[in-house]
Each structure stands twice: as structure tokens, then as C-alpha cells.
Coordinates of C-alpha atoms in Angstrom, one line a residue:
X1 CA 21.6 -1.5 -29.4
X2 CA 23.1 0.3 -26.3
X3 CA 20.0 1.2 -25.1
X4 CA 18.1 -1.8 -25.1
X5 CA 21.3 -4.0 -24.3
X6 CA 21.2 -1.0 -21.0
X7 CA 17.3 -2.2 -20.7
X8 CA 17.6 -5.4 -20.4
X9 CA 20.4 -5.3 -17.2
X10 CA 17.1 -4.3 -15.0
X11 CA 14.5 -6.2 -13.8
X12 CA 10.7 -6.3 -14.9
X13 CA 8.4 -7.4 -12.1
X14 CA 4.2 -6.6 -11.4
X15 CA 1.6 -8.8 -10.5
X16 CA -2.2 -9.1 -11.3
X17 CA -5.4 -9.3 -8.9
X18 CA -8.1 -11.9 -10.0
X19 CA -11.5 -11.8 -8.5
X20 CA -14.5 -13.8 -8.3
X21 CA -17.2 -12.1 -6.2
X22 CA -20.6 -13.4 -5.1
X23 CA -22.5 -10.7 -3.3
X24 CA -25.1 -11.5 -0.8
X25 CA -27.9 -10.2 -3.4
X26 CA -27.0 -13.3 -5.4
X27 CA -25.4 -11.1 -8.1
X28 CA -21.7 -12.4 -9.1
X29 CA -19.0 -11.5 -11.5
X30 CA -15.4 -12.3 -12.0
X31 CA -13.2 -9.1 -12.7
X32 CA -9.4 -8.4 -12.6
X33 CA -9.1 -5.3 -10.1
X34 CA -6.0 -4.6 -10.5
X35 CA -2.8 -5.0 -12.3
X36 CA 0.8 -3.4 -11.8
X37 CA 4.0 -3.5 -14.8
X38 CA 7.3 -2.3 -13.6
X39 CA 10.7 -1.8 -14.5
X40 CA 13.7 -1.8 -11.3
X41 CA 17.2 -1.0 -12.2
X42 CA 20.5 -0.4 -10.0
X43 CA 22.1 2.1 -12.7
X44 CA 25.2 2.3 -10.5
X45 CA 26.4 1.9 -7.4
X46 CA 24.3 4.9 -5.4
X47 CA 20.9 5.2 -8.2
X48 CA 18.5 3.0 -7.8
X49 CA 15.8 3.3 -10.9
X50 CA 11.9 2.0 -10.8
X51 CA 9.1 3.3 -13.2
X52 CA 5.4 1.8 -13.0
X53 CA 2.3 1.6 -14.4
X54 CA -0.8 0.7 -12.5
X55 CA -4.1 -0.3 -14.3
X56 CA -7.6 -0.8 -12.9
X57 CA -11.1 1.1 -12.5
X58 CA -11.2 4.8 -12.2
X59 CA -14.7 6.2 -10.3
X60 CA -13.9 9.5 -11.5
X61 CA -15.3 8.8 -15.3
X62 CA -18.6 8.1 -14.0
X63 CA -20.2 4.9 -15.6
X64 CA -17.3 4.4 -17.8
X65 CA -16.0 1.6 -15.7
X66 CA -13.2 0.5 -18.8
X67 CA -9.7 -0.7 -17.3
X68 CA -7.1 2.5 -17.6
X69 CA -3.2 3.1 -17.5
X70 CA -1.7 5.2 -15.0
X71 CA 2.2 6.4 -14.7
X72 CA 2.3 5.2 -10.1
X73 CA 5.8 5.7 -10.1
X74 CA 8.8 7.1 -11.9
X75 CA 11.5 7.7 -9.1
X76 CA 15.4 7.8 -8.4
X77 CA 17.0 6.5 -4.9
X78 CA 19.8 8.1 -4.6
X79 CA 22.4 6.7 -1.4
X80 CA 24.7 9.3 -0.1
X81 CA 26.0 6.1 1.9
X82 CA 24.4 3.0 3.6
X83 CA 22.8 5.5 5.9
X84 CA 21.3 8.0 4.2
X85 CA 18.9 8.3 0.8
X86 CA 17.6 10.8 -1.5
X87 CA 14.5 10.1 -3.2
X88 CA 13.4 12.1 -6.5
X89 CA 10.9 11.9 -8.8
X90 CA 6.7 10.4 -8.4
X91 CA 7.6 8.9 -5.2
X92 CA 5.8 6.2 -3.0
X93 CA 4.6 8.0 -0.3
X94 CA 5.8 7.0 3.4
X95 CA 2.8 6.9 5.5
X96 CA 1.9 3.1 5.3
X97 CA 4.3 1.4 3.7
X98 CA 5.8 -0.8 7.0
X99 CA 1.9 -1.2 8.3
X100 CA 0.9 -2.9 4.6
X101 CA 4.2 -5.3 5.0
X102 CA 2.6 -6.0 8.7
X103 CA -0.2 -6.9 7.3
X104 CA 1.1 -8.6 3.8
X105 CA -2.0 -9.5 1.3
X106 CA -2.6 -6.1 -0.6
X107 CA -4.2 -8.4 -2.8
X108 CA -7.0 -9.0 -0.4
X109 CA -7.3 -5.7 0.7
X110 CA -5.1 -2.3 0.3
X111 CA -3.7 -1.1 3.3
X112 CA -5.8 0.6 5.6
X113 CA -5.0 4.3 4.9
X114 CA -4.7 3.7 1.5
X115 CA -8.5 2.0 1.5
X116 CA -10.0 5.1 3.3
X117 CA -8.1 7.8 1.1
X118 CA -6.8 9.6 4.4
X119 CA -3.2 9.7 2.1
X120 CA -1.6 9.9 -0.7
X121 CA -0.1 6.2 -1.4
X122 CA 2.3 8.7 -4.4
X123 CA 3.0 11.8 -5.3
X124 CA 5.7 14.5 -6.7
X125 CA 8.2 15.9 -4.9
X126 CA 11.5 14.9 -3.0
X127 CA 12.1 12.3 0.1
X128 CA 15.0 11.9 2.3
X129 CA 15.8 8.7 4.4
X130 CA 18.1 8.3 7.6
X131 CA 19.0 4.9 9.0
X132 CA 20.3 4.1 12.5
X133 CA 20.7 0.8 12.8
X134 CA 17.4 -0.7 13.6
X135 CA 15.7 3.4 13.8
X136 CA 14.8 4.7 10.2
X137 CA 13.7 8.4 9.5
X138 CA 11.7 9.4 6.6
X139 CA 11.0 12.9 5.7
X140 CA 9.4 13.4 2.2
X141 CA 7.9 17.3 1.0
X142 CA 5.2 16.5 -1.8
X143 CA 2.7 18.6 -3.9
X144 CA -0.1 16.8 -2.1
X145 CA -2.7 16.0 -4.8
X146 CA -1.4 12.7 -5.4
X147 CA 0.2 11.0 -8.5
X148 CA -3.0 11.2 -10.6
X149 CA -2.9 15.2 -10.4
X150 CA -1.3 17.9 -11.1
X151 CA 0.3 20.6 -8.2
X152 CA -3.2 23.4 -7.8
X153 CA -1.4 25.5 -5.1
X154 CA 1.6 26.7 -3.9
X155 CA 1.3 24.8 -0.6
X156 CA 3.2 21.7 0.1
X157 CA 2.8 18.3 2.0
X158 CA 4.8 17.2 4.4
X159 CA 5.2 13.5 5.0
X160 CA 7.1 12.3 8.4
X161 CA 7.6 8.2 9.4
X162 CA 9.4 6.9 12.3
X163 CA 10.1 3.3 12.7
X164 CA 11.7 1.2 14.9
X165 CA 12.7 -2.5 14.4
X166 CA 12.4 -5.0 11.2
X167 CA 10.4 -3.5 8.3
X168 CA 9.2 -6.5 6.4
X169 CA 7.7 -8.9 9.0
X170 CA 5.8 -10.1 6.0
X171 CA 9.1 -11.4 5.4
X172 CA 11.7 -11.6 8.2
X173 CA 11.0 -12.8 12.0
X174 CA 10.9 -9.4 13.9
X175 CA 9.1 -6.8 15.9
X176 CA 8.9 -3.1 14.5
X177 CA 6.7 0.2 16.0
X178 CA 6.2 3.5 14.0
X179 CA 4.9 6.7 13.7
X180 CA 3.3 8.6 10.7
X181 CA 2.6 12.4 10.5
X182 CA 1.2 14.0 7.3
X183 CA 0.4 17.6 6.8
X184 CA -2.0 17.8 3.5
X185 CA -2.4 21.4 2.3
X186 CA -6.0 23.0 1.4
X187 CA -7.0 25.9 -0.3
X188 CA -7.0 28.5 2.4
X189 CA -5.2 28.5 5.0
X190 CA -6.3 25.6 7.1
X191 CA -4.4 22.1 6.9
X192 CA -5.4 18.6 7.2
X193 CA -3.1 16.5 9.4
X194 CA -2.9 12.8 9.9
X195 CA -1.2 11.4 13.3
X196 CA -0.9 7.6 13.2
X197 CA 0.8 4.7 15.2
X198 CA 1.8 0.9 14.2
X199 CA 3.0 -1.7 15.4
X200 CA 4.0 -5.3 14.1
X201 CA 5.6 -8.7 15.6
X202 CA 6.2 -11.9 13.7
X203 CA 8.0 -15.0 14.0
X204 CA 7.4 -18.3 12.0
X205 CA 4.2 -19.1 12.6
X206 CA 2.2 -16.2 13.6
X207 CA 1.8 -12.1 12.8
X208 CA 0.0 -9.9 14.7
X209 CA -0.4 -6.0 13.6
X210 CA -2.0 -2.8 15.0
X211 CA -2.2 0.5 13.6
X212 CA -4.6 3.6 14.8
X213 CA -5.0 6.9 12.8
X214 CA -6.7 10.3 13.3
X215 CA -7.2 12.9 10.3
X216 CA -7.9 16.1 12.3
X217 CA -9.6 18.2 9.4
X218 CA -13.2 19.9 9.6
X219 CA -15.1 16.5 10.4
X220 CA -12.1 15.0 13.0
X221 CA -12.1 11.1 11.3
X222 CA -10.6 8.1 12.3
X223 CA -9.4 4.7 11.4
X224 CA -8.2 1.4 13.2
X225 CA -7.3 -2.0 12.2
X226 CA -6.1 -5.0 13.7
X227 CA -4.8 -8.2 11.8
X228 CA -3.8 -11.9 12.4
X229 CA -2.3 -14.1 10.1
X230 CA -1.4 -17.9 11.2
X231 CA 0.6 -20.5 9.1
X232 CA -1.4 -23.6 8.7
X233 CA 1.9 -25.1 7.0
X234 CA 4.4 -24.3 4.5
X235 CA 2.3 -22.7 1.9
X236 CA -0.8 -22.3 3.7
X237 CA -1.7 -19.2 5.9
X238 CA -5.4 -17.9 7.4
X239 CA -5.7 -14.6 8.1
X240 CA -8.2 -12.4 10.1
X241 CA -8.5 -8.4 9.7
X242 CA -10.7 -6.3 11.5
X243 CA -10.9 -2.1 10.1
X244 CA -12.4 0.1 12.7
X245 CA -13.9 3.6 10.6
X246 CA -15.6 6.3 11.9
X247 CA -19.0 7.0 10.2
X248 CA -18.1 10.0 8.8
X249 CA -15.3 8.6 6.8
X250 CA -17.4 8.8 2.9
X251 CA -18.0 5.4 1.9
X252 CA -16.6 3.1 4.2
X253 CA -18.1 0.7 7.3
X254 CA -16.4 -1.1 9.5
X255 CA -15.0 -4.1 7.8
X256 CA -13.9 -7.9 8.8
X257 CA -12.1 -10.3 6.2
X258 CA -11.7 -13.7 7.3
X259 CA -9.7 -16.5 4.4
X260 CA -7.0 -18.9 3.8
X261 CA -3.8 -18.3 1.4
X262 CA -2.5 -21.3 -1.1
X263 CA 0.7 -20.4 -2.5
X264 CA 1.4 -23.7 -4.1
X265 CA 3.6 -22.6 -6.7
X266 CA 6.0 -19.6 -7.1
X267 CA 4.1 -16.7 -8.5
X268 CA 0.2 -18.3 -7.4
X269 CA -1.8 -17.0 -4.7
X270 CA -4.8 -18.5 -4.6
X271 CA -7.3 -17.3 -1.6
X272 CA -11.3 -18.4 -1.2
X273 CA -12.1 -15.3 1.7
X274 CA -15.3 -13.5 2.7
X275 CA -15.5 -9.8 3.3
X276 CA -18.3 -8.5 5.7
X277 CA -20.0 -5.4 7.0
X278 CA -23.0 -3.6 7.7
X279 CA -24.1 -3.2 4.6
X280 CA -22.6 -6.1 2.3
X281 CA -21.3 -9.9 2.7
X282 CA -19.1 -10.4 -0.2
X283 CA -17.7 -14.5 -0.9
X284 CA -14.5 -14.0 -2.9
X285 CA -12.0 -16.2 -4.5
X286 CA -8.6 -14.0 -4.7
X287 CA -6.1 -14.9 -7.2
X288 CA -2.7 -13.0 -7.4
X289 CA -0.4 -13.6 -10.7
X290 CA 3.1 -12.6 -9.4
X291 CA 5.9 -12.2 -11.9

């Protein structure tokens, strides 16, 4: 009774990503891409709990395209103070957090590093936060693979962010820059190192956001992105994106989204939006179930 009494003090929150797509070869489906389930809890004053589960479409298994279950994230915050944080557990990783709040559909599209797979958006290991006012410093040492695997080496990632300014312009009127530094370990005894910089301003009617990002491994890659949203009204918002990739990222053009957001009740996003490159025009109606 304790324990589900002690369950029931958190909260449970996710959201689900509904899609109907119509290629430009006339083939069309409807498919849910994504869905996320988790559980938040303040268990005293200085822990902060959150465990979740992600589901969607693994490449990995080949043609088995079935909807699977993974474990995302299963961490503690721990506050020393109201100025510095501890972080313990499978932690969100730090390099693209702030740029996916500046530009605030991940239901459209993930955020840009996350999309290419230059980073890890989770992974094992420890984090430690420093706030100064409007300056944050993040410093997180990881295994490197990623949540979905296990640690194959000795070696370490390191995970750097500096940012100045609000963090959630999604959210709040504001202005923030950054800087991102990762350092993903190999096997041998070369690294590969992402440098990136962001930038974000909002106030209520418009947000702007620009990031640029360099991996420096064997084949020297890069990716940009710019983004515009506008608010037509209340609950009514187009948005423009623009991703810049170099041609030796694996799998990826460069890619333009153009839509309009509904929101017209609390927890319904509702978003017709065409997604264009080289290769593909895609018309898509975007749904997001938010609970």
C-alpha cells in the first residue's frame, strides 16, 4: 500500500506522434512514429526522479519493422543547491537539448543532431550542472554507445554545453547562445569530436534559431539549420526549417519543412506540413497526443 500510495505522488506524462504520409510516388500510409510513457517524481527536496520508455521502429532488425519498447531514461537530479546539480543514472545527453526548445516541434522533426546521429540524445554515466544566473555549465562523462547499448571499451565520452540566456524560448520570451563539445571514443586511439554553436531569440510573435555543427572524424561532416516559427494567432503558428548536411553524412539530404500548427485543445497538435528534398516530397498530416 506504501508503495503504490508513494507512486501515485509523481506524475505520469508522454505523448504520441500520428502520421499520415503521402509520398510523391503516390504511395501513402498512416503510421504512429513514435510514442514516449514516463514517470517524474520530486522524492524530496534535492532528488528529482524520471524513468521512460520510448517506443517506435528499430532499423537495426532488418525487415522486422514491429513497434518495440525501449528503457530512454532512468535518472536522478540530484541539487547540491539552486546552483549546482548531479545527474546519475541513463541520462539525457546535453548536446541539443536548448537548440530542440529553439526550435520546439520534435513532433515534426527531431532535433537536428539527433536526426543526423552525430550524438547520443542518452546514455550511462554521470552529469554535473552549474548555474550562474543567466550562464549554465554542463559537463556530463558517458560510456558513449548510447542508451540502447552496452559500454564496449574502456574509453569514455565527454559531453560539454555552454549556454547563455533563457533556455525554453519555446516557452518564455528570451534570447539564449550556446556551445556544444562532445568527444565520442573509438576503438583505437583516435576520437570523434563534435564542435557546435546555437543561438535562439523569441518574443510573442516570432522565433528565430540557428545552430552550425562540425564532427571532425575520418570523413570531417557537417550540419546546419535554420528555423522560423510565426504565430498566426493564439493557437495557430507556421513554421519554416531549413537543415543544411554535407553529402557524406549516410542517409541524409538537405531538408526544408514548411506547415501550420493547430493546438485547439490542451493536449492536440494537429499540423498538415510538407517535407522536401532532393530525393523525396513527402505531404504529411502531424498529429501529437500530449498527456
Amino acid at each position: 500500500t506504501f508503495i503504490a500510495f508513494s507512486f501515485m505522488q509523481g506524475k505520469i506524462s508522454g505523448y504520441a506522434i500520428f502520421d499520415f504520409n503521402y509520398f510523391d510516388n503516390k504511395t501513402h500510409n498512416f503510421d504512429i512514429t513514435r510514442t514516449y510513457f514516463q514517470y517524474s517524481d520530486n522524492i524530496s527536496d534535492d532528488l528529482f526522479l524520471k524513468v521512460r520508455f520510448d517506443v517506435g521502429r528499430v532499423k537495426d532488425y532488418g525487415n522486422d519493422q514491429k513497434l518495440r519498447v525501449f528503457l530512454k531514461n532512468s535518472y536522478v537530479d540530484w541539487k547540491l543547491n539552486k546552483f549546482n546539480t548531479f545527474s546519475l543514472g541513463l541520462i539525457p545527453s546535453s548536446s541539443y537539448s536548448t537548440q530542440e526548445s529553439n526550435w520546439g516541434y520534435r513532433f515534426i522533426e527531431r532535433a537536428l543532431l539527433d536526426k543526423v546521429k552525430m550524438t547520443n540524445s542518452a546514455d550511462f554515466g554521470i552529469g554535473y550542472s552549474r548555474h550562474f544566473k543567466t550562464l549554465d555549465f554542463n559537463i556530463q562523462f558517458l560510456n558513449g554507445e548510447g542508451y540502447s547499448s552496452e559500454d564496449i571499451n574502456n574509453n569514455k565520452a565527454i559531453f560539454l554545453r555552454l549556454l547563455y540566456g533563457e533556455k525554453k524560448i519555446n516557452k518564455n520570451n528570451g534570447f539564449n547562445i550556446g556551445v556544444v563539445y562532445t568527444c565520442l571514443p573509438t576503438i583505437g586511439d583516435e576520437s570523434n569530436v563534435l564542435m557546435g554553436f546555437f543561438t535562439g531569440w523569441s518574443n510573442e510573435a516570432i522565433r528565430l534559431g540557428i545552430e552550425v555543427n562540425r564532427f571532425n572524424d575520418m570523413e570531417d561532416r557537417f550540419a546546419n539549420a535554420l528555423y522560423f516559427n510565426y504565430s498566426l494567432a493564439n493557437a495557430l503558428n507556421l513554421f519554416i526549417r531549413h537543415d543544411d548536411i554535407s553529402d557524406n553524412v549516410e542517409n541524409h539530404n538537405d531538408t526544408s519543412y514548411l506547415g501550420i500548427i493547430w493546438n485547439p485543445t490542451k493536449g492536440l497538435y494537429l499540423s498538415p506540413n510538407i517535407k522536401y528534398s532532393s530525393n523525396e516530397t513527402i505531404v504529411r498530416f502531424t498529429c501529437m497526443f500530449k498527456y
